[in-house]
GROMACS .gro file of C-alpha atoms in nm:
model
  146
    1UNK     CA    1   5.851   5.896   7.867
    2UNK     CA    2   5.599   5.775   8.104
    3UNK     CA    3   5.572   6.001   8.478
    4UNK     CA    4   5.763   5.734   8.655
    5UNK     CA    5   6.033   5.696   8.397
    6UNK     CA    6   6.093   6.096   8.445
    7UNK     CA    7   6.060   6.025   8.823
    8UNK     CA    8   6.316   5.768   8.792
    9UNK     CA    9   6.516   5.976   8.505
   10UNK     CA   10   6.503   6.250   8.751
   11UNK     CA   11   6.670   6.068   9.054
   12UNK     CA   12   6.958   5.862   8.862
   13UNK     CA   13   7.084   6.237   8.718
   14UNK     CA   14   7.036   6.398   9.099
   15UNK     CA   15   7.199   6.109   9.277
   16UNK     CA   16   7.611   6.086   9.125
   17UNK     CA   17   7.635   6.475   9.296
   18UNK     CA   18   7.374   6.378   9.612
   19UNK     CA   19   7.743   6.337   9.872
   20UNK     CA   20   7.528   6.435  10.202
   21UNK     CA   21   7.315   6.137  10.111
   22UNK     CA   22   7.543   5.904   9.957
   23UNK     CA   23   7.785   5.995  10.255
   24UNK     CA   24   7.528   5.949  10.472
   25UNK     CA   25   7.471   5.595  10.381
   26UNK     CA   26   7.085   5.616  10.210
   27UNK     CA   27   6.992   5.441  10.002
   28UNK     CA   28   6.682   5.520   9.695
   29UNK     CA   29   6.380   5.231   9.781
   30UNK     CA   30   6.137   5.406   9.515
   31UNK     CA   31   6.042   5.738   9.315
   32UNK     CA   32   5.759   5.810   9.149
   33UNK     CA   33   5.560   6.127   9.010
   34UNK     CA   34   5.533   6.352   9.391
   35UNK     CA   35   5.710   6.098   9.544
   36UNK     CA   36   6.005   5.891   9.746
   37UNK     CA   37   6.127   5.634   9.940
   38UNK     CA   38   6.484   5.670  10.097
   39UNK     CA   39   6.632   5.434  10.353
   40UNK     CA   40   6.940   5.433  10.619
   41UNK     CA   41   7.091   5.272  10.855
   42UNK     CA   42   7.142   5.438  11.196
   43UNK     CA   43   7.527   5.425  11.247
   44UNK     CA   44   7.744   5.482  11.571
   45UNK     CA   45   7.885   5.816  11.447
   46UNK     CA   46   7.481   5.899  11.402
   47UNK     CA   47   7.385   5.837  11.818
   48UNK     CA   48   7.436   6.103  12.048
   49UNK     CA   49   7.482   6.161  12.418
   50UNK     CA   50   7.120   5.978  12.483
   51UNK     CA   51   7.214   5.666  12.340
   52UNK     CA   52   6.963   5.769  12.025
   53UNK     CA   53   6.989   5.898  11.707
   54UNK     CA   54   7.047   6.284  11.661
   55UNK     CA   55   6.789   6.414  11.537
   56UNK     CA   56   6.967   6.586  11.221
   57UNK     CA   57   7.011   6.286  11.087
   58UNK     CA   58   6.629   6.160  11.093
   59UNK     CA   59   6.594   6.551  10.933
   60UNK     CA   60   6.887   6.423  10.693
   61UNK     CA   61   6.651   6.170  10.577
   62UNK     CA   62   6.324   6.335  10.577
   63UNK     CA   63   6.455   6.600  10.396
   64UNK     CA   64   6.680   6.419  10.131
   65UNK     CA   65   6.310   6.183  10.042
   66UNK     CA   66   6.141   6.499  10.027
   67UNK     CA   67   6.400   6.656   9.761
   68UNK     CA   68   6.378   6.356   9.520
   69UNK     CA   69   5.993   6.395   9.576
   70UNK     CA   70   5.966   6.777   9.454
   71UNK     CA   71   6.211   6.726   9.205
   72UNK     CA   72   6.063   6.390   9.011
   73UNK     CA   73   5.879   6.621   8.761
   74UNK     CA   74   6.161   6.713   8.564
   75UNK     CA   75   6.138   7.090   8.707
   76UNK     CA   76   6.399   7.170   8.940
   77UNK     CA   77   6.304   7.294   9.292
   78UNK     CA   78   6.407   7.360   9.641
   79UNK     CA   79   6.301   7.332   9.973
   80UNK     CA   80   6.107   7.714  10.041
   81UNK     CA   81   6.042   7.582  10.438
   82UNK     CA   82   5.972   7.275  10.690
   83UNK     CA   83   5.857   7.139  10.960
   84UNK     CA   84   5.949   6.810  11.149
   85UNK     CA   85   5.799   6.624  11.464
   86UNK     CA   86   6.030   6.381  11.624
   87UNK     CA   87   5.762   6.081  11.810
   88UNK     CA   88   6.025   5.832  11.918
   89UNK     CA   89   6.343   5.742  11.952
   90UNK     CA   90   6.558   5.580  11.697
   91UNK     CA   91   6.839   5.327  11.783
   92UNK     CA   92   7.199   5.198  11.673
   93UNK     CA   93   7.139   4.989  11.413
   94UNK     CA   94   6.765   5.088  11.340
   95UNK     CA   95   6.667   5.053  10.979
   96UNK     CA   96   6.499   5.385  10.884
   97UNK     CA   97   6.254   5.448  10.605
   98UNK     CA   98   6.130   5.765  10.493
   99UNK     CA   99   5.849   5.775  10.242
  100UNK     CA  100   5.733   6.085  10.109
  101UNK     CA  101   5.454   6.241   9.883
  102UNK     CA  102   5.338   6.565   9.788
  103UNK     CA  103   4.992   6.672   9.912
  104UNK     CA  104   4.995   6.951   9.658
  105UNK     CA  105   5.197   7.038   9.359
  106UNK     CA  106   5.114   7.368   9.165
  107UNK     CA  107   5.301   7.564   8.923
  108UNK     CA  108   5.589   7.724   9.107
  109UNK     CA  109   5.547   7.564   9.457
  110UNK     CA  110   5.416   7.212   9.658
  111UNK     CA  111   5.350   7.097   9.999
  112UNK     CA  112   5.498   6.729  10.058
  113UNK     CA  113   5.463   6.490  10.360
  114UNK     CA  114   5.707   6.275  10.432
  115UNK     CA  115   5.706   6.000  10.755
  116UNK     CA  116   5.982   5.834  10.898
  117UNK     CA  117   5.926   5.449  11.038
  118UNK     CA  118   6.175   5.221  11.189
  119UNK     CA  119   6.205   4.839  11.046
  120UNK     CA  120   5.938   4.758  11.247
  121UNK     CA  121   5.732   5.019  11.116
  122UNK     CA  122   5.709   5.232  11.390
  123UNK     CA  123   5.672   5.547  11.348
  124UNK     CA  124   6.005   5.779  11.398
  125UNK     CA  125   5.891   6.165  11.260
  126UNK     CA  126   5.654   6.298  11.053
  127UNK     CA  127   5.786   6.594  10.775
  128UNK     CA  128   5.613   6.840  10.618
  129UNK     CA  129   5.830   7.036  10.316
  130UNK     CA  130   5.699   7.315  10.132
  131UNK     CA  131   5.883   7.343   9.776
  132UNK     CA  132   5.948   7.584   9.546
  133UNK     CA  133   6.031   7.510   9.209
  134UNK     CA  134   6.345   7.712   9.033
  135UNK     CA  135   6.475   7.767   8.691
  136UNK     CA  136   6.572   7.459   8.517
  137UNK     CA  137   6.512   7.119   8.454
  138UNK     CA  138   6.724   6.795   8.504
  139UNK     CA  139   6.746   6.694   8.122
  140UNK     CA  140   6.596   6.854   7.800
  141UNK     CA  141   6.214   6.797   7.763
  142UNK     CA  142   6.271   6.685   7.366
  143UNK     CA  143   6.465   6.338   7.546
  144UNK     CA  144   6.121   6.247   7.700
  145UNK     CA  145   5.913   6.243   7.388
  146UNK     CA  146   5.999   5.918   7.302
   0.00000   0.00000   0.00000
């Protein structure tokens, strides 16, 4: 198997049990090898007292991009730490994109950026997940030989 059809693999095996996500209304755009694209849809039960977006849910999404990101090598891992910057608003019915890559990947651990935009492709947060990679993988190596 080629690095994006483990990427891909990867995702379609980590989505069925992904509820937060599913429940949360996101949708997968892309994976590749170190990376993700997850979409949602700001919803009325997602807007707090400010009229805007809570920011958990912006998190939500940052963080769900970043997990099919670290995990789109066939080696299971988890999120060791982040860190997220909130730079504007997002509204009712906003269109949010997260895209996210990993800066580094190593043997047991990775740093990954990941940057929310609105539909109009301004720019919502900016993540940055550090990952650590666990025991396991997502299907048996032998499959992906061909």
């Amino acid at each position: 198997m080629s690095p994006e059809e483990i990427a891909r693999r990867c995702a379609d095996l980590m989505w069925p049990d992904d509820h937060a996500a599913r429940g949360l209304g996101m949708e997968i755009r892309d994976v590749g090898p170190g990376s993700a694209a997850l979409t949602m849809v700001v919803r009325q039960d997602m807007v707090n007292s400010h009229g805007t977006c809570h920011g958990g849910f912006i998190f939500a999404l940052a963080d769900s991009t970043f997990a099919y990101a670290c995990n789109s090598f066939n080696h299971k891992a988890v999120a060791a730490g982040v860190d997220i910057n909130f730079l504007a608003p997002a509204h009712l019915g906003d269109r949010l994109t997260a895209q996210g890559h990993a800066r580094h990947q190593g043997g047991r651990s990775g740093v990954y950026d990941v940057e929310v935009s609105n539909q109009d492709g301004k720019l919502v947060a900016v993540f940055r997940g550090r990952a650590a990679r666990i025991k396991g993988q997502f299907f048996d190596t032998d499959e992906s030989k061909g």
